[in-house]
């Protein structure tokens, strides 16, 4: 089937100049100029992943300092155990994420004191809880001050994450326990 040239029935000149199409398996599929091809081999990355990449490449001073601290803590036992600027649920980005124990760390600067940001932070915490992620918040001041206090905060969050049942979404604790028993009893 060929693309019709000239006037379309019921169309106008502006619509023809703003749209185009592709032909797939003999079927003409119209699309708006700039719209991604529906059969493209690779899809564009989501905005949230692009934003996470940008944040990862441009950390705040406090984030850099915490990353260095985590990498050097106890001779580097946490090195390669966490991910920076990790996207959760396609909506949120956490500053540090330990996937093995599902612990998220948020570094809170002064922007987190505004009413609007506090509301967004609560929403992020609720979503993390839904996805069985323990979240701890560490202020820039706590990162820049006492290393012992920072270790205490990290240990407390780590302990909370280890105590959490890590239920699968949509299962209650009994269903999750039963599933784990049957999985762990398999060879």
XYZ file of N, CA and C in Angstrom:
561
model
N 0.846 -1.162 0.000
C 0.000 0.000 0.000
C 0.896 1.230 0.000
N 0.601 2.186 -0.832
C 1.421 3.383 -0.942
C 0.803 4.521 -0.161
N 1.664 5.449 0.260
C 1.189 6.659 0.900
C 0.519 7.512 -0.164
N -0.664 8.013 0.178
C -1.397 8.851 -0.771
C -0.726 10.203 -0.858
N -0.629 10.731 -2.066
C -0.084 12.072 -2.224
C -1.237 13.002 -2.567
N -0.998 14.285 -2.407
C -2.065 15.247 -2.668
C -2.975 15.346 -1.471
N -4.216 15.768 -1.724
C -5.163 15.972 -0.635
C -5.723 14.645 -0.155
N -5.856 14.502 1.182
C -6.541 13.352 1.743
C -8.017 13.729 1.854
N -8.831 12.700 1.945
C -10.245 12.955 2.186
C -10.397 13.435 3.615
N -10.979 14.601 3.802
C -11.230 15.136 5.134
C -10.000 15.708 5.809
N -8.830 15.723 5.180
C -7.620 16.242 5.812
C -7.368 17.676 5.402
N -6.411 18.294 6.044
C -6.043 19.637 5.627
C -4.532 19.699 5.458
N -4.052 20.774 4.876
C -2.629 20.906 4.573
C -1.784 20.846 5.841
N -2.221 21.505 6.942
C -1.454 21.531 8.174
C -1.286 20.113 8.740
N -2.344 19.319 8.736
C -2.269 17.946 9.242
C -1.284 17.123 8.419
N -1.254 17.332 7.117
C -0.329 16.563 6.276
C 1.117 16.956 6.567
N 1.374 18.213 6.841
C 2.756 18.630 7.067
C 3.239 18.254 8.465
N 2.318 18.047 9.424
C 2.726 17.702 10.777
C 2.740 16.203 11.036
N 2.296 15.420 10.074
C 2.269 13.984 10.316
C 3.029 13.248 9.233
N 3.400 12.063 9.548
C 4.052 11.181 8.599
C 3.633 9.779 8.980
N 4.259 8.798 8.459
C 3.888 7.441 8.830
C 4.969 6.474 8.455
N 4.742 5.225 8.800
C 5.653 4.161 8.432
C 4.832 3.017 7.865
N 5.481 2.211 7.080
C 4.790 1.064 6.523
C 5.390 -0.189 7.139
N 4.563 -1.011 7.743
C 4.996 -2.242 8.392
C 4.072 -3.357 7.935
N 4.628 -4.387 7.345
C 3.861 -5.546 6.866
C 2.724 -5.134 5.949
N 2.971 -4.171 5.098
C 1.964 -3.760 4.131
C 0.884 -2.858 4.698
N 0.980 -2.475 5.965
C -0.025 -1.610 6.587
C 0.606 -0.254 6.837
N -0.086 0.791 6.443
C 0.386 2.150 6.665
C -0.031 2.585 8.058
N 0.932 2.950 8.915
C 0.643 3.374 10.281
C 0.991 4.854 10.395
N -0.014 5.713 10.577
C 0.267 7.145 10.695
C 0.921 7.459 12.042
N 1.712 8.484 12.071
C 2.319 8.938 13.314
C 2.607 10.416 13.213
N 2.734 11.056 14.337
C 3.060 12.471 14.395
C 4.565 12.613 14.274
N 5.005 13.637 13.576
C 6.431 13.876 13.427
C 7.048 14.049 14.808
N 8.144 13.369 15.066
C 8.816 13.437 16.356
C 8.415 12.312 17.289
N 7.312 11.639 16.992
C 6.877 10.517 17.807
C 7.811 9.344 17.535
N 8.197 8.596 18.593
C 9.092 7.458 18.364
C 8.425 6.401 17.496
N 9.224 5.720 16.724
C 8.698 4.656 15.876
C 8.214 3.505 16.747
N 7.035 2.972 16.478
C 6.525 1.902 17.335
C 7.281 0.592 17.193
N 8.029 0.429 16.120
C 8.747 -0.822 15.901
C 10.255 -0.626 16.000
N 10.658 0.450 16.649
C 12.090 0.747 16.758
C 12.772 -0.342 17.573
N 13.991 -0.656 17.197
C 14.755 -1.692 17.888
C 15.027 -1.298 19.336
N 15.357 -0.054 19.570
C 15.616 0.379 20.935
C 14.703 1.547 21.269
N 14.162 1.527 22.437
C 13.271 2.586 22.890
C 14.091 3.660 23.597
N 13.556 4.852 23.603
C 14.207 5.930 24.341
C 14.152 5.629 25.828
N 15.151 6.056 26.554
C 15.168 5.876 28.007
C 14.157 6.818 28.630
N 13.607 6.420 29.752
C 12.626 7.251 30.438
C 13.306 8.498 30.994
N 12.503 9.509 31.234
C 13.020 10.767 31.791
C 13.601 10.546 33.180
N 12.981 9.657 33.955
C 13.470 9.421 35.311
C 14.867 8.789 35.282
N 15.114 7.879 34.334
C 16.444 7.268 34.224
C 17.470 8.276 33.723
N 17.067 9.140 32.814
C 17.971 10.195 32.352
C 18.310 11.147 33.497
N 17.301 11.476 34.306
C 17.513 12.360 35.457
C 18.439 11.686 36.473
N 18.259 10.380 36.688
C 19.137 9.644 37.606
C 20.577 9.665 37.092
N 20.750 9.461 35.790
C 22.092 9.524 35.199
C 22.724 10.892 35.427
N 21.934 11.938 35.210
C 22.438 13.300 35.397
C 22.830 13.533 36.859
N 21.979 13.078 37.792
C 22.294 13.217 39.218
C 23.547 12.431 39.592
N 23.692 11.248 39.020
C 24.854 10.404 39.308
C 26.136 11.082 38.825
N 26.046 11.753 37.695
C 27.219 12.419 37.132
C 27.505 13.766 37.775
N 26.546 14.288 38.551
C 26.697 15.596 39.190
C 26.261 15.529 40.653
N 26.974 14.765 41.477
C 26.558 14.626 42.874
C 26.793 15.899 43.665
N 26.029 16.054 44.737
C 26.283 17.165 45.655
C 27.540 16.829 46.452
N 28.081 17.820 47.148
C 29.278 17.568 47.968
C 28.986 16.539 49.052
N 27.794 16.642 49.657
C 27.423 15.699 50.717
C 27.292 14.279 50.160
N 26.719 14.135 48.979
C 26.600 12.810 48.352
C 27.976 12.227 48.045
N 28.871 13.050 47.527
C 30.244 12.585 47.268
C 30.922 12.131 48.555
N 30.743 12.940 49.592
C 31.381 12.614 50.872
C 30.809 11.314 51.443
N 29.473 11.127 51.361
C 28.874 9.892 51.861
C 29.321 8.690 51.027
N 29.416 8.856 49.721
C 29.876 7.750 48.872
C 31.301 7.343 49.256
N 32.172 8.319 49.439
C 33.548 8.014 49.858
C 33.569 7.327 51.225
N 32.728 7.823 52.131
C 32.630 7.249 53.473
C 32.197 5.783 53.394
N 31.141 5.509 52.608
C 30.641 4.136 52.467
C 31.689 3.222 51.836
N 32.407 3.734 50.847
C 33.428 2.925 50.171
C 34.624 2.611 51.063
N 34.898 3.486 52.048
C 36.057 3.288 52.911
C 35.715 2.644 54.250
N 34.434 2.590 54.590
C 34.003 2.081 55.891
C 34.472 0.635 56.087
N 35.093 0.384 57.239
C 35.593 -0.967 57.592
C 36.402 -1.609 56.469
N 37.303 -0.853 55.921
C 38.187 -1.386 54.889
C 37.503 -1.609 53.545
N 36.357 -0.993 53.340
C 35.684 -1.083 52.044
C 34.691 -2.224 51.912
N 34.135 -2.715 53.033
C 33.210 -3.851 52.955
C 31.930 -3.513 52.193
N 31.596 -2.232 52.095
C 30.369 -1.846 51.386
C 30.614 -1.454 49.928
N 31.875 -1.404 49.530
C 32.183 -1.043 48.148
C 31.492 -2.027 47.207
N 30.857 -1.509 46.178
C 30.125 -2.295 45.181
C 28.865 -2.971 45.727
N 28.444 -2.618 46.937
C 27.218 -3.187 47.510
C 26.027 -2.253 47.313
N 26.285 -1.031 46.873
C 25.206 -0.063 46.707
C 25.233 0.542 45.313
N 24.084 1.090 44.953
C 23.945 1.790 43.673
C 23.619 3.244 43.973
N 24.160 4.125 43.168
C 23.907 5.565 43.332
C 22.786 6.004 42.421
N 21.954 6.905 42.917
C 20.859 7.490 42.137
C 20.038 6.393 41.461
N 19.392 5.605 42.284
C 18.669 4.423 41.838
C 17.179 4.753 41.682
N 16.619 4.429 40.533
C 15.199 4.689 40.268
C 14.336 3.594 40.886
N 13.289 4.023 41.567
C 12.356 3.097 42.223
C 10.951 3.365 41.701
N 10.284 2.343 41.292
C 8.887 2.353 40.826
C 8.675 3.268 39.620
N 9.740 3.615 38.934
C 9.604 4.462 37.754
C 9.222 5.891 38.063
N 9.222 6.238 39.345
C 8.771 7.571 39.744
C 9.776 8.310 40.624
N 10.522 7.573 41.421
C 11.405 8.177 42.413
C 12.848 7.769 42.171
N 13.740 8.611 42.673
C 15.166 8.296 42.662
C 15.651 8.400 44.104
N 16.343 7.372 44.567
C 16.963 7.443 45.893
C 18.458 7.638 45.686
N 19.074 8.353 46.608
C 20.491 8.698 46.452
C 21.403 7.472 46.508
N 21.134 6.556 47.445
C 21.921 5.326 47.575
C 20.952 4.171 47.795
N 21.246 3.033 47.182
C 20.376 1.875 47.347
C 21.221 0.626 47.473
N 20.944 -0.152 48.537
C 21.587 -1.439 48.765
C 20.572 -2.511 48.381
N 20.648 -3.045 47.147
C 19.621 -3.976 46.688
C 19.549 -5.271 47.492
N 20.662 -5.743 48.001
C 20.681 -7.016 48.728
C 19.773 -6.997 49.956
N 19.735 -5.867 50.660
C 18.883 -5.778 51.850
C 17.751 -4.772 51.664
N 17.650 -4.182 50.483
C 16.591 -3.238 50.137
C 16.576 -2.034 51.095
N 17.735 -1.418 51.215
C 17.908 -0.230 52.044
C 18.192 0.956 51.140
N 17.418 2.023 51.316
C 17.632 3.263 50.565
C 18.116 4.336 51.527
N 19.041 5.141 51.056
C 19.542 6.271 51.839
C 19.285 7.533 51.042
N 18.657 8.482 51.696
C 18.419 9.793 51.104
C 19.288 10.815 51.813
N 19.979 11.632 51.052
C 20.786 12.713 51.594
C 19.945 13.980 51.498
N 19.640 14.562 52.652
C 18.732 15.710 52.698
C 19.479 17.019 52.920
N 19.445 17.870 51.903
C 19.977 19.213 52.016
C 18.868 20.169 52.435
N 19.127 21.448 52.335
C 18.177 22.463 52.810
C 16.858 22.452 52.034
N 16.852 22.016 50.778
C 15.621 21.975 49.983
C 14.572 21.081 50.643
N 15.019 20.097 51.414
C 14.098 19.157 52.055
C 13.360 19.774 53.239
N 13.628 21.034 53.547
C 12.924 21.723 54.620
C 11.675 22.447 54.130
N 11.510 22.578 52.818
C 10.326 23.262 52.283
C 9.100 22.368 52.403
N 7.930 22.992 52.529
C 6.669 22.247 52.685
C 6.406 21.341 51.483
N 6.647 21.854 50.294
C 6.401 21.060 49.083
C 7.319 19.841 49.032
N 8.588 20.026 49.365
C 9.524 18.898 49.328
C 9.226 17.901 50.435
N 8.793 18.382 51.594
C 8.431 17.462 52.674
C 7.283 16.554 52.243
N 6.331 17.121 51.514
C 5.195 16.335 51.017
C 5.686 15.268 50.032
N 6.560 15.657 49.106
C 7.105 14.701 48.132
C 7.937 13.617 48.834
N 8.689 14.018 49.853
C 9.488 13.049 50.608
C 8.590 12.018 51.290
N 7.463 12.463 51.860
C 6.525 11.526 52.484
C 5.975 10.552 51.443
N 5.638 11.071 50.257
C 5.124 10.198 49.185
C 6.176 9.171 48.769
N 7.426 9.615 48.669
C 8.513 8.696 48.297
C 8.681 7.620 49.364
N 8.629 8.017 50.634
C 8.764 7.053 51.720
C 7.631 6.030 51.691
N 6.410 6.490 51.412
C 5.261 5.574 51.323
C 5.448 4.583 50.175
N 5.907 5.067 49.030
C 6.147 4.165 47.899
C 7.252 3.163 48.221
N 8.300 3.633 48.861
C 9.379 2.714 49.232
C 8.849 1.635 50.172
N 8.026 2.010 51.126
C 7.450 1.030 52.049
C 6.609 0.010 51.289
N 5.848 0.480 50.298
C 5.042 -0.440 49.486
C 5.916 -1.455 48.758
N 7.108 -1.045 48.378
C 8.029 -1.914 47.650
C 9.023 -2.594 48.585
N 8.683 -2.634 49.867
C 9.517 -3.291 50.880
C 10.946 -2.768 50.895
N 11.050 -1.461 50.839
C 12.359 -0.805 50.911
C 12.406 0.011 52.193
N 13.417 -0.228 53.004
C 13.632 0.571 54.202
C 14.383 1.831 53.785
N 13.878 2.985 54.206
C 14.537 4.233 53.839
C 15.023 4.957 55.087
N 16.259 5.431 55.014
C 16.764 6.310 56.066
C 17.164 7.629 55.419
N 17.029 8.670 56.202
C 17.387 10.011 55.740
C 18.565 10.511 56.571
N 19.526 11.078 55.881
C 20.709 11.627 56.535
C 20.879 13.057 56.035
N 20.969 13.969 56.954
C 21.110 15.377 56.561
C 22.558 15.669 56.153
N 22.720 16.718 55.378
C 24.070 17.161 55.002
C 24.908 17.409 56.253
N 24.285 17.986 57.275
C 24.991 18.311 58.517
C 25.535 17.028 59.169
N 24.710 15.963 59.184
C 25.148 14.703 59.792
C 26.309 14.087 59.013
N 26.302 14.264 57.708
C 27.392 13.731 56.883
C 28.674 14.510 57.125
N 28.546 15.809 57.265
C 29.722 16.668 57.397
C 30.284 16.724 58.809
N 29.522 16.276 59.810
C 29.991 16.358 61.190
C 30.684 15.096 61.641
N 30.085 14.437 62.590
C 30.676 13.334 63.325
C 30.540 12.002 62.588
N 31.649 11.348 62.292
C 31.634 10.050 61.627
C 30.990 8.963 62.468
N 31.146 9.053 63.803
C 30.542 8.058 64.687
C 29.018 8.135 64.630
N 28.482 9.340 64.628
C 27.028 9.516 64.544
C 26.515 8.968 63.216
N 27.248 9.191 62.156
C 26.878 8.690 60.831
C 26.871 7.155 60.829
N 27.847 6.552 61.461
C 27.891 5.091 61.563
C 26.684 4.579 62.351
N 26.318 5.275 63.426
C 25.146 4.883 64.216
C 23.877 4.909 63.365
N 23.706 5.962 62.583
C 22.521 6.091 61.725
C 22.499 4.959 60.701
N 23.641 4.693 60.083
C 23.721 3.626 59.082
C 23.452 2.253 59.698
N 24.014 1.999 60.870
C 23.788 0.706 61.532
C 22.314 0.520 61.894
N 21.694 1.586 62.380
C 20.280 1.504 62.742
C 19.438 1.192 61.499
N 19.681 1.895 60.405
C 18.948 1.642 59.162
C 19.208 0.250 58.627
N 20.459 -0.191 58.718
C 20.832 -1.532 58.252
C 20.074 -2.588 59.060
N 20.035 -2.388 60.375
C 19.322 -3.317 61.249
C 17.834 -3.359 60.932
N 17.222 -2.195 60.684
C 15.800 -2.147 60.319
C 15.557 -2.898 59.015
N 16.451 -2.716 58.061
C 16.292 -3.389 56.769
C 16.405 -4.905 56.928
N 17.314 -5.360 57.785
C 17.478 -6.798 57.997
C 16.290 -7.410 58.741
N 15.648 -6.639 59.613
C 14.490 -7.131 60.368
C 13.226 -7.205 59.519
N 13.156 -6.395 58.492
C 11.960 -6.356 57.643
C 11.780 -7.701 56.960
N 10.564 -8.099 56.757
C 10.292 -9.414 56.184
C 10.612 -9.496 54.699
N 10.701 -8.371 54.013
C 10.914 -8.361 52.563
C 9.844 -9.174 51.838
N 8.599 -8.869 52.168
C 7.487 -9.534 51.504
C 7.487 -9.152 50.035
N 6.995 -10.049 49.227
C 6.792 -9.709 47.825
C 5.530 -8.870 47.757
N 5.471 -7.925 46.865
C 4.314 -7.057 46.743
C 3.097 -7.900 46.422
N 1.991 -7.642 47.126
C 0.760 -8.365 46.885
C 0.603 -9.610 47.744
N 1.592 -9.939 48.564
C 1.493 -11.099 49.449
C 1.537 -10.633 50.895
N 0.749 -11.275 51.737
C 0.886 -10.953 53.148
C 2.041 -11.777 53.718
N 2.364 -11.558 54.964
C 3.534 -12.192 55.573
C 3.429 -13.713 55.562
N 2.221 -14.265 55.821
C 2.060 -15.728 55.825
C 2.297 -16.322 54.439
N 1.734 -15.694 53.411
C 1.931 -16.181 52.041
C 3.413 -16.138 51.664
N 4.069 -15.054 52.052
C 5.483 -14.905 51.748
C 6.309 -15.989 52.454
N 6.016 -16.224 53.734
C 6.745 -17.240 54.495
C 6.537 -18.619 53.887
N 5.284 -18.933 53.529
C 4.979 -20.228 52.921
C 5.739 -20.400 51.609
N 5.763 -19.365 50.805
C 6.482 -19.426 49.519
C 7.977 -19.657 49.754
N 8.533 -18.970 50.735
C 9.961 -19.127 51.018
C 10.269 -20.525 51.534
N 9.379 -21.105 52.335
C 9.597 -22.464 52.808
C 9.626 -23.452 51.653
N 8.693 -23.299 50.707
C 8.648 -24.233 49.580
C 9.832 -24.018 48.643
N 10.271 -22.792 48.481
C 11.427 -22.509 47.609
C 12.704 -23.014 48.259
N 12.854 -22.784 49.566
C 14.099 -23.182 50.233
C 14.202 -24.698 50.393
N 13.043 -25.394 50.330
C 13.104 -26.847 50.471
C 13.398 -27.547 49.148
N 13.393 -26.790 48.042
C 13.710 -27.386 46.755
C 15.205 -27.631 46.634
N 15.620 -28.643 45.856
C 17.053 -28.941 45.730
C 17.846 -27.841 45.069
